[in-house]
Short mmCIF file of C-alpha atoms in Angstrom, two decimals:
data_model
loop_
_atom_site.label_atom_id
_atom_site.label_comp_id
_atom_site.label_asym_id
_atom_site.label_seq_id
_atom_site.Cartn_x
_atom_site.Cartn_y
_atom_site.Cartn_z
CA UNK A 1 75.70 -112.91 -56.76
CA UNK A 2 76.25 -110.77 -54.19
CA UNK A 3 74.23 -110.17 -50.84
CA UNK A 4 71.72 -107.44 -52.12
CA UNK A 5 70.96 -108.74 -54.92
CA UNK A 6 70.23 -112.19 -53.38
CA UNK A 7 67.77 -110.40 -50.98
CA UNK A 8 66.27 -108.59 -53.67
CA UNK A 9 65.50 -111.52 -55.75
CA UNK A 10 64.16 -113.39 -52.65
CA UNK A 11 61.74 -110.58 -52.01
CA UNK A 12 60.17 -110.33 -55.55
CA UNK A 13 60.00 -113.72 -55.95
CA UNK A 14 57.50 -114.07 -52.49
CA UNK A 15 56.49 -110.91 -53.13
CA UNK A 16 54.76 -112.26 -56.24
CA UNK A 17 53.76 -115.61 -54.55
CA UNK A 18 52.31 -113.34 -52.14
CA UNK A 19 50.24 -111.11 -54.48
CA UNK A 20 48.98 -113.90 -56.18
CA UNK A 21 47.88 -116.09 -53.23
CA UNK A 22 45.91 -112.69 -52.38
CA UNK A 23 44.52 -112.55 -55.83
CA UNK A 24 43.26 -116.20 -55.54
CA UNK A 25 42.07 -115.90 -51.90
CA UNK A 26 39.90 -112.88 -53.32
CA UNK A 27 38.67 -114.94 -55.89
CA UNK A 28 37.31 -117.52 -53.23
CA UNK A 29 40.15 -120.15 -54.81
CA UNK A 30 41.87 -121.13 -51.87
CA UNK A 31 38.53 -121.93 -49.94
CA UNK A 32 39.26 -125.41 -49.55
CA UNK A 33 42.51 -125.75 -48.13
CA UNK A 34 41.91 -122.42 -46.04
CA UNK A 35 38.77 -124.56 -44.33
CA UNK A 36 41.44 -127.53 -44.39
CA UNK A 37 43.82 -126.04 -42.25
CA UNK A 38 41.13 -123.86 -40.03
CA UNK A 39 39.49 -127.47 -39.10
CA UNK A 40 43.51 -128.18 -38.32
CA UNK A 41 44.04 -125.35 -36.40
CA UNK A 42 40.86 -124.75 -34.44
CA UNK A 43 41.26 -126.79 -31.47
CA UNK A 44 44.79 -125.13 -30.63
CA UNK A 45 43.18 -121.51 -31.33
CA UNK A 46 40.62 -122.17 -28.82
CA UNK A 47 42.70 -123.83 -26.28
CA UNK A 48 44.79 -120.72 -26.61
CA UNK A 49 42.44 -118.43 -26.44
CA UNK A 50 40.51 -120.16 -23.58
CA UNK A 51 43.92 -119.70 -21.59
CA UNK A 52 43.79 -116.38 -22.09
CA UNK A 53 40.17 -115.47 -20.86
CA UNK A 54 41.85 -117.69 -17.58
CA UNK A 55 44.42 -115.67 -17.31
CA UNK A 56 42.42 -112.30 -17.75
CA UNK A 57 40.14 -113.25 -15.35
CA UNK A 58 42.87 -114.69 -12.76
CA UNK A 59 44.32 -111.28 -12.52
CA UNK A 60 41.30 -109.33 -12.29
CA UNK A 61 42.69 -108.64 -8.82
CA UNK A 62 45.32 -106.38 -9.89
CA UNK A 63 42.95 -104.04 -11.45
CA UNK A 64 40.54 -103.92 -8.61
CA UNK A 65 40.25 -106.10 -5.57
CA UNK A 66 38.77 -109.52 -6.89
CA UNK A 67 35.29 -109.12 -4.84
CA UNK A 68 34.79 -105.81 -5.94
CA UNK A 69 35.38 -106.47 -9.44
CA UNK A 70 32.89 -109.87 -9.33
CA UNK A 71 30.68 -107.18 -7.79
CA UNK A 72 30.73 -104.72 -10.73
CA UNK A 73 30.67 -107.92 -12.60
CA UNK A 74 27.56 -109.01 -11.23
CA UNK A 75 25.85 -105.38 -11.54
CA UNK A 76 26.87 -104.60 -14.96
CA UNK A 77 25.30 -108.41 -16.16
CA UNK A 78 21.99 -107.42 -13.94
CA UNK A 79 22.16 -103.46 -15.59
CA UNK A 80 22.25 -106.13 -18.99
CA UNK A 81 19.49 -108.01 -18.21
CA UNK A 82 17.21 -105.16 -16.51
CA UNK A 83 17.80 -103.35 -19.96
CA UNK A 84 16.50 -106.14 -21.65
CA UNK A 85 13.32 -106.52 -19.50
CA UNK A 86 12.79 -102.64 -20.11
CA UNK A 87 12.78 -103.02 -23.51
CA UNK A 88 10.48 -105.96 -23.47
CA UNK A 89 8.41 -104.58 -21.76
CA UNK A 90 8.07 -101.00 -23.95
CA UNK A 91 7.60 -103.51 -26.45
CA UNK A 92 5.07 -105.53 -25.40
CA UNK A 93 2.77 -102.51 -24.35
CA UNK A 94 3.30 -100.56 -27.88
CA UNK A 95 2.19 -103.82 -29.26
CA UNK A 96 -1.03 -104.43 -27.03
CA UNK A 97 -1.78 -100.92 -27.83
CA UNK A 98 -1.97 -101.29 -32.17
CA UNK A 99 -3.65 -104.82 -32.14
CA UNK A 100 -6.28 -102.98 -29.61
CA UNK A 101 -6.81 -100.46 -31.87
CA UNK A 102 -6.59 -102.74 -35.42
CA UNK A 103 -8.06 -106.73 -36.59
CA UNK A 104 -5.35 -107.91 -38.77
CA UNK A 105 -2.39 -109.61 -37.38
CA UNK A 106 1.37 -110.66 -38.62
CA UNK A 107 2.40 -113.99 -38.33
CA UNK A 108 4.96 -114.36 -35.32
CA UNK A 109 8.69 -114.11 -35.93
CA UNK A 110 10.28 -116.91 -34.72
CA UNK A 111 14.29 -117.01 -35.30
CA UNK A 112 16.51 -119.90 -35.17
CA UNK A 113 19.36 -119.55 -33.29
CA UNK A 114 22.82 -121.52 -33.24
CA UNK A 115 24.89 -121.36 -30.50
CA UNK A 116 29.17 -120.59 -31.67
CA UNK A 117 31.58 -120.62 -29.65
CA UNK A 118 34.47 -117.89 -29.56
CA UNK A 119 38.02 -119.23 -30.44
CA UNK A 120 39.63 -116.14 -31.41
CA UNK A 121 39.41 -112.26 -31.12
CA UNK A 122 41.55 -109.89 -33.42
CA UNK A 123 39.70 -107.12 -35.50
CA UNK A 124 36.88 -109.53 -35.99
CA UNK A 125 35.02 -112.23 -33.52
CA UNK A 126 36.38 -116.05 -34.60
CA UNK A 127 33.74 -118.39 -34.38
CA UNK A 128 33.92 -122.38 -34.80
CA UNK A 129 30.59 -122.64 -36.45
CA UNK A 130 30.61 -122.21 -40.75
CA UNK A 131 28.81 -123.34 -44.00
CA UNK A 132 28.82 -126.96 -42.59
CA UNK A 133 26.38 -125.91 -40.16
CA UNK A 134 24.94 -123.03 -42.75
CA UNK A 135 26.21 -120.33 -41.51
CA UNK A 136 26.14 -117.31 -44.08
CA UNK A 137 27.41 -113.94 -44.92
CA UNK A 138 24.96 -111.35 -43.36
CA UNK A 139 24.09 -113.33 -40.76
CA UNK A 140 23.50 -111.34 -37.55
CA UNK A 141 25.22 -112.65 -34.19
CA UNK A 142 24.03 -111.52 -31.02
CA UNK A 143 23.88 -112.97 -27.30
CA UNK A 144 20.67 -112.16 -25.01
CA UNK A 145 18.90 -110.05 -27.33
CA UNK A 146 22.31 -107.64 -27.35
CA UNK A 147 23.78 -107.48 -30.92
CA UNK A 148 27.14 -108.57 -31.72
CA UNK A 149 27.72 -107.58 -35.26
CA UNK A 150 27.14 -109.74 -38.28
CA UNK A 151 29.10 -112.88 -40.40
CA UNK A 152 30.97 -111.36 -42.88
CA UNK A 153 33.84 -114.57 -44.06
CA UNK A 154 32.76 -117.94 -43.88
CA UNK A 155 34.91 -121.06 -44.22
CA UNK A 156 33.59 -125.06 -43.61
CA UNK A 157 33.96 -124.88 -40.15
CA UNK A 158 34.82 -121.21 -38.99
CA UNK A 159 33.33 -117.77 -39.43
CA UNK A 160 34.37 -114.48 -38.57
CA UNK A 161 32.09 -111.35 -36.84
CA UNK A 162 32.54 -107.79 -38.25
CA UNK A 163 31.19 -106.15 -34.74
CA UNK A 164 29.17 -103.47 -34.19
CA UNK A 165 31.83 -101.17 -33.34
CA UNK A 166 34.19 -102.08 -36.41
CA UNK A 167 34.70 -98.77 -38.83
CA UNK A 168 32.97 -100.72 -41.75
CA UNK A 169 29.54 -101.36 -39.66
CA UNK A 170 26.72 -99.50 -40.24
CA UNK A 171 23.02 -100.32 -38.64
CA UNK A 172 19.66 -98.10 -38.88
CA UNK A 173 19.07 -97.67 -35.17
CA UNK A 174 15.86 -96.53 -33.24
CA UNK A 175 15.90 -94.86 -29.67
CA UNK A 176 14.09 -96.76 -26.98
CA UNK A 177 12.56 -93.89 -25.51
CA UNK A 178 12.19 -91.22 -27.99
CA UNK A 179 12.06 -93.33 -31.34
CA UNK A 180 14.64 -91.22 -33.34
CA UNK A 181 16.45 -92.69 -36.04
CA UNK A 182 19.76 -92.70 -37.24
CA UNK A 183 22.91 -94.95 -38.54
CA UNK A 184 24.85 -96.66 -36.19
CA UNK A 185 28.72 -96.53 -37.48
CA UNK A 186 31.56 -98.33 -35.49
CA UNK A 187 34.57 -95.94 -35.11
CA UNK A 188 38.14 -97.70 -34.62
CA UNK A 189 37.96 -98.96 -31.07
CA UNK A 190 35.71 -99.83 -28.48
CA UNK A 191 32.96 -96.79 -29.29
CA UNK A 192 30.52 -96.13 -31.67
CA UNK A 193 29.10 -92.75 -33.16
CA UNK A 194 25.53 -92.37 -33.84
CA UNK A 195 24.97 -90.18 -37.54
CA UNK A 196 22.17 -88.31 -39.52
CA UNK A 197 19.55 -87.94 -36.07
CA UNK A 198 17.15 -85.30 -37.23
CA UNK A 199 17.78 -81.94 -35.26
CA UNK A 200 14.00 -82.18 -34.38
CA UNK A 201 14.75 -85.42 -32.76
CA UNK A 202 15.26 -85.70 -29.38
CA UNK A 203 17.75 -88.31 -27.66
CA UNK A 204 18.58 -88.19 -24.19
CA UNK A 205 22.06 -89.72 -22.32
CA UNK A 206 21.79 -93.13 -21.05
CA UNK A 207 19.38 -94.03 -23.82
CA UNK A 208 19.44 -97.40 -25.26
CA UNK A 209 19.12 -97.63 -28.88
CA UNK A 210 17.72 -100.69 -30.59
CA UNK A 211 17.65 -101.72 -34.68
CA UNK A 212 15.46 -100.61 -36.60
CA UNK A 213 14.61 -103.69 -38.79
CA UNK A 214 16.54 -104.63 -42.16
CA UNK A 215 17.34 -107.19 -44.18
CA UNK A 216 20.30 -108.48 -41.77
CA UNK A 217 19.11 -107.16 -38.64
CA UNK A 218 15.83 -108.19 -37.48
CA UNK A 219 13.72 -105.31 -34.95
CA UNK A 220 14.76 -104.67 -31.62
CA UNK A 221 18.24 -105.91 -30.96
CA UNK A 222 19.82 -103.78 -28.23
CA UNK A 223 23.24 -102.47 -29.66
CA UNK A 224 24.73 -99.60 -27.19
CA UNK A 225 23.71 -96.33 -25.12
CA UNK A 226 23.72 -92.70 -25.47
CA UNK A 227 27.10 -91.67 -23.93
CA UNK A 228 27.27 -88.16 -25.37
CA UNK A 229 25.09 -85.20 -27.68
CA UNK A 230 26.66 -83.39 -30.31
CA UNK A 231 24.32 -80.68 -31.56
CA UNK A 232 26.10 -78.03 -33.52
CA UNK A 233 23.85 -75.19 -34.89
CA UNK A 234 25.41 -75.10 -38.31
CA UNK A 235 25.05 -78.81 -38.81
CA UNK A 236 21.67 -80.15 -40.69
CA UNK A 237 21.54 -83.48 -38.29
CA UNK A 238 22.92 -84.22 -34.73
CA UNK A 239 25.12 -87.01 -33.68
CA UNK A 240 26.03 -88.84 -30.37
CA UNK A 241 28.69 -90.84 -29.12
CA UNK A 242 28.05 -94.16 -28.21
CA UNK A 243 29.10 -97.35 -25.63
CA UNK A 244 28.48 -100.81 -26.32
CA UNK A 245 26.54 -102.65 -23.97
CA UNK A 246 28.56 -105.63 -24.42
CA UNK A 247 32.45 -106.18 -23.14
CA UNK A 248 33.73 -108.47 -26.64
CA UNK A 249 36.67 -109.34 -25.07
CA UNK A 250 34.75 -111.46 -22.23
CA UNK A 251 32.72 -113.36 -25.25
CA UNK A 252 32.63 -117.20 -24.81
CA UNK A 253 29.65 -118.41 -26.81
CA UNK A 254 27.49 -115.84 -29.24
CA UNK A 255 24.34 -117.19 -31.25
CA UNK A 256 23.82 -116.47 -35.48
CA UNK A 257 20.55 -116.05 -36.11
CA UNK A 258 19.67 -117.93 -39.47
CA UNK A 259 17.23 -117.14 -40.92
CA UNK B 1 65.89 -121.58 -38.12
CA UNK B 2 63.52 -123.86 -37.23
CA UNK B 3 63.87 -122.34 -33.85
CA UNK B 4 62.61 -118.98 -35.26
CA UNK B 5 59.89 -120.72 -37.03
CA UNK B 6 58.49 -122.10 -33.88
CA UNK B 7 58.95 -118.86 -32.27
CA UNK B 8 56.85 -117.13 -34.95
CA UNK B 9 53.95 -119.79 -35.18
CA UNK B 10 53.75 -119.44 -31.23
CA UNK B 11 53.59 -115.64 -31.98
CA UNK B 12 50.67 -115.75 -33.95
CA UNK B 13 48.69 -117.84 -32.00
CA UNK B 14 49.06 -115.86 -28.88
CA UNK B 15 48.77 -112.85 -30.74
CA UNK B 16 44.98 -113.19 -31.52
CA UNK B 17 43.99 -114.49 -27.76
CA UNK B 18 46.26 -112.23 -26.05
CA UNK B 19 48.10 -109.07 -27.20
CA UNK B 20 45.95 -106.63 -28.54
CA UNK B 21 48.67 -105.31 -31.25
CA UNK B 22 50.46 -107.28 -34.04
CA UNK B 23 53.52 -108.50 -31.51
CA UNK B 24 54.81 -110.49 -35.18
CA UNK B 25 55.33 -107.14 -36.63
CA UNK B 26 57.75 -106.29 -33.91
CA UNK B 27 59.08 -109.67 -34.77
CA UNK B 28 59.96 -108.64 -38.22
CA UNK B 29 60.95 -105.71 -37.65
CA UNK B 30 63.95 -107.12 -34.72
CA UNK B 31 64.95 -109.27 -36.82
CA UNK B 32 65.77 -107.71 -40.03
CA UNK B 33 67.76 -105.02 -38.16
CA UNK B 34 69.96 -108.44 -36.77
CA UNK B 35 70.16 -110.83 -39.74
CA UNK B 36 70.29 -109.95 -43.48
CA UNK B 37 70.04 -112.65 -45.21
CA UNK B 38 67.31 -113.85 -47.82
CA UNK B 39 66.62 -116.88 -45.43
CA UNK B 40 64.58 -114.05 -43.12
CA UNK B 41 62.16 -113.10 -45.88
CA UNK B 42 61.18 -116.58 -46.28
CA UNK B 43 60.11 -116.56 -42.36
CA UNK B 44 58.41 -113.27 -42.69
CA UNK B 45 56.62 -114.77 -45.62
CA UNK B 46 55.42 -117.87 -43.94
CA UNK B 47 54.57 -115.80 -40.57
CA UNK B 48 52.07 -113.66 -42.43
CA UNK B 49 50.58 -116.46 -44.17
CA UNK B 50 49.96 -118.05 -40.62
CA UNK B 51 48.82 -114.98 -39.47
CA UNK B 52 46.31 -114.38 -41.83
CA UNK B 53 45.02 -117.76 -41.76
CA UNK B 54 44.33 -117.86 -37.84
CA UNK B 55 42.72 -114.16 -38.12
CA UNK B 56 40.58 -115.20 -40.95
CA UNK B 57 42.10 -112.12 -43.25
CA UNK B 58 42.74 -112.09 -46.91
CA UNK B 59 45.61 -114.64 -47.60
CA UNK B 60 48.86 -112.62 -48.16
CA UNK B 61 48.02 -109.38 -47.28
CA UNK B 62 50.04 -109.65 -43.95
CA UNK B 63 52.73 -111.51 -46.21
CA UNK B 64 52.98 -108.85 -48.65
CA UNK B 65 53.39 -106.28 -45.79
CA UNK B 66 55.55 -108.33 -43.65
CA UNK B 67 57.79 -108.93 -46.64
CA UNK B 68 57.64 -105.21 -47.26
CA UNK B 69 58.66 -103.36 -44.11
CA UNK B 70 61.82 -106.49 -43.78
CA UNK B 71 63.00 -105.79 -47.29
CA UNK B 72 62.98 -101.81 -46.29
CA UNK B 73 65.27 -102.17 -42.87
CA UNK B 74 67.77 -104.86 -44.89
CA UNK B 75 68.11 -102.26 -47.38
CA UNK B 76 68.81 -99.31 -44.71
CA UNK B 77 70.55 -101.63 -43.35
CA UNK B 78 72.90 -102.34 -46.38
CA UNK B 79 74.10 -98.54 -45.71
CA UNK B 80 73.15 -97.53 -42.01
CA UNK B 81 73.56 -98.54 -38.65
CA UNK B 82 69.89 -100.33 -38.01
CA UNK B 83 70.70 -101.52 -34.26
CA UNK B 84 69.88 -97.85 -33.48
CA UNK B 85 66.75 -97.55 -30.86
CA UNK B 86 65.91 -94.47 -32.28
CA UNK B 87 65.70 -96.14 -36.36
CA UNK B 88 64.29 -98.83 -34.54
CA UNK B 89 61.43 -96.93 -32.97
CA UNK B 90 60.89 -94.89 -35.81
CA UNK B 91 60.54 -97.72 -37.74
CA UNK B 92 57.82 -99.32 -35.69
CA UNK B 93 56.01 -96.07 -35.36
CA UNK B 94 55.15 -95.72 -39.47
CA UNK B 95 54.76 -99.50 -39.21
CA UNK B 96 52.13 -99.46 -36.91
CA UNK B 97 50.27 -96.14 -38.32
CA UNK B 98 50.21 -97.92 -42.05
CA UNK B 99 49.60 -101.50 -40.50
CA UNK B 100 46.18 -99.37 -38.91
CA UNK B 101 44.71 -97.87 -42.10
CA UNK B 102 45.40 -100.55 -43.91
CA UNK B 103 44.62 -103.80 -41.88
CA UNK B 104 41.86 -101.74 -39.12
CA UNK B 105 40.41 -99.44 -41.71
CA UNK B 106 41.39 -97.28 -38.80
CA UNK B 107 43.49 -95.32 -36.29
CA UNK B 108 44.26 -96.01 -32.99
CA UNK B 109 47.01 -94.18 -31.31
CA UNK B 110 46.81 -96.53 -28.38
CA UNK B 111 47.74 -99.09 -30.02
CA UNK B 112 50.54 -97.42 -32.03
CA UNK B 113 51.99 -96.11 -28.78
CA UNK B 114 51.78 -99.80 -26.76
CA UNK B 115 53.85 -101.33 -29.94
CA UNK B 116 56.24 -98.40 -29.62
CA UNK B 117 56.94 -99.25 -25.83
CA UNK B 118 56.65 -102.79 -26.71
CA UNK B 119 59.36 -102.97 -29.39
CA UNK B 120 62.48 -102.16 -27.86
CA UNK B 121 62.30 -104.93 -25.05
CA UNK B 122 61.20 -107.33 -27.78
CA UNK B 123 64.08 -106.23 -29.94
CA UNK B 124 66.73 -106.24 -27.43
CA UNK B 125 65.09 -110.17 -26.43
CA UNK B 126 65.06 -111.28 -30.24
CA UNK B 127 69.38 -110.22 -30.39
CA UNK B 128 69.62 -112.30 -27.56
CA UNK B 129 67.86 -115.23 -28.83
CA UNK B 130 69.48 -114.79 -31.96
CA UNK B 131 73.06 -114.49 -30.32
CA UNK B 132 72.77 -117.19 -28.45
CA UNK B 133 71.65 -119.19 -31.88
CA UNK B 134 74.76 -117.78 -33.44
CA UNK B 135 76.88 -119.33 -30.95
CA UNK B 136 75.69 -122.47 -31.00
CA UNK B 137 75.95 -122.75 -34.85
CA UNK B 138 79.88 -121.42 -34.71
CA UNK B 139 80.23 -124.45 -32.00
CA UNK B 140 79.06 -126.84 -34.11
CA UNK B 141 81.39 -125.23 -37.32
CA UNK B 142 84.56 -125.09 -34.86
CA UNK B 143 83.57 -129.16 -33.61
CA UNK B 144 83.34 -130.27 -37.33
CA UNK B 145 86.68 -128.43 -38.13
#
């Protein structure tokens, strides 16, 4: 048999080995040996990928000078945190003012969080938490009241996070300042694009926009700021381009909210 | 080859903590323009499988594309000079657009562009390895002779 056709058979012959293991996988067959080899696996993946936040970080200094860039650092995790209070605090007040003004009230919402820890980045967030400690599908993952994105595989022992700025995501967002609504939708990158605002709607640059409150996604959740307006006459809504407020490459340790 | 299995497995773990584009891709694609034989696919087949596994994907789809674009360059191959930078390049280019839309449910030229820089230094570094592994095996033929 000559050369060619030796290749040729070796290809269809993995080729359908191939096909099939993806027909399998699909139908959630091969979930035990995948979580098999992922409990395997997992400790090199994160030593790896530990190394490589060590290295980032080690040569932040050709970038920027290395006390500058701990300064920028420091100010962006501050910006982070002041946003949070902000948001809080609008919060808080548009609360005080409806139970003044009404008897009945909601029970609290009190989530439970559980802490994961990154140990791998490619399209999606790797995390080492999974049905053994019941993490689900749907699940939303956030750090400091910033969302993340949401579980979407599960193994035993690992998980992986669609994020917020993946093409697939879509979130009903609110503006923090001038409560318009619209759908959040990741665009293929780092930035996300902000559909179907009302033209009657006002949003402003710099604005923070929060979630609205779904079945995944509980109220409030911080997920990125107004970066740009697009308002075309001939258009029925208005969009905006949006920035994250989170940097997923520097992401450590995350927490799924369960229930 | 167990040298080149290594190589790959090390691949895909530094892949997902460090590059930002499929570096095993370029892998595939040096070294079906170097060796055709059906002992390759096997490696390309394995390397996707490991790939997919540490990334969480689908099981097999990086296989089944893996397998794809190696079996395309043997056959051009069979006919054409494929040690050219330019077939080389182009190669990578369609790789990386199709790898995108189908893999990222997406487009991003930045990326495309870094693997096209990225592939002729890794190609040019995979004939040397591979060389240098072709030596050693003739040694070994010439010492049993």
């Amino acid at each position: 048999m000559d050369s060619l056709a030796k290749i040729t058979q070796r290809f269809i012959i993995l080729l359908t080995i191939s096909l099939l293991l993806l027909l399998s996988d699909n139908l959630k067959l091969l979930y035990l040996p995948k979580s098999l080899f992922l409990s395997i696996t997992a400790p090199a993946t994160l030593a790896v990928y530990k190394a490589s936040q060590n290295f980032k970080d080690a040569f932040g200094f050709l970038t920027f000078f290395k006390s500058g860039y701990q300064q920028i650092e420091f100010l962006k995790q501050r910006n982070r945190e002041l946003l949070v209070e902000a948001q809080k605090t609008r919060d808080l007040t548009r609360e005080n003012n409806i139970l003044k003004s009404q008897f009945a009230q909601t029970p609290a919402f009190s989530p439970r969080l559980l802490p994961a820890g990154v140990i791998g980045f490619d399209r999606y967030l790797i995390l080492d938490k999974g049905s053994a400690s019941r993490v689900k599908s749907g699940q939303a993952v956030l750090i400091n009241n910033f969302l993340v994105g949401e579980i979407n595989r599960v193994y035993l022992n690992q998980s992986s996070v669609m994020l917020i700025t993946d093409p697939l995501s879509k979130i009903a967002v609110i503006s923090s300042q001038n409560r318009s609504k619209g759908i959040l939708q990741g665009t293929f990158g780092t930035g996300m694009v902000l559909n179907n605002v009302q033209t009657g709607d006002s949003l402003n640059k710099e604005e923070t926009l929060e979630t609205w409150g779904d079945v995944n996604f509980p109220a409030g959740l911080l997920t990125g700021k107004i970066a740009g307006i697009t308002n075309k006459a001939s258009e029925l809504f208005k969009s905006a381009e949006v920035e994250p407020l989170v940097d997923f490459n520097k992401l450590t340790t995350v927490f799924i909210l369960l229930n | 080859m167990f040298f080149w299995y290594f190589l790959f497995a090390i691949t895909a773990f530094l892949q997902t903590a460090v590059m930002p584009f499929d570096l095993l891709l370029l892998l595939v694609i040096s070294l079906s323009c170097l060796e055709k034989s059906p002992k390759i696919l096997l490696l390309f087949f394995f390397a996707g499988l490991l790939n997919d596994l540490i990334t969480l994907r689908v099981l097999g789809q990086s296989s089944v594309f893996y397998l794809l674009i190696g079996f395309i360059i043997m056959l051009y191959g069979q006919k054409f000079r494929s040690h050219n930078p330019l077939f080389i390049l182009t190669v990578t280019i369609f790789s990386a657009i199709l790898e995108n839309w189908l893999q990222n449910a997406g487009f991003s030229p930045g990326l495309v562009i870094m693997e096209a820089i990225a592939v002729l230094p890794v190609f040019y570094l995979t004939r040397l390895l591979f060389e240098n592994t072709q030596r050693r095996n003739s040694k070994q033929l010439k010492l049993k002779l």
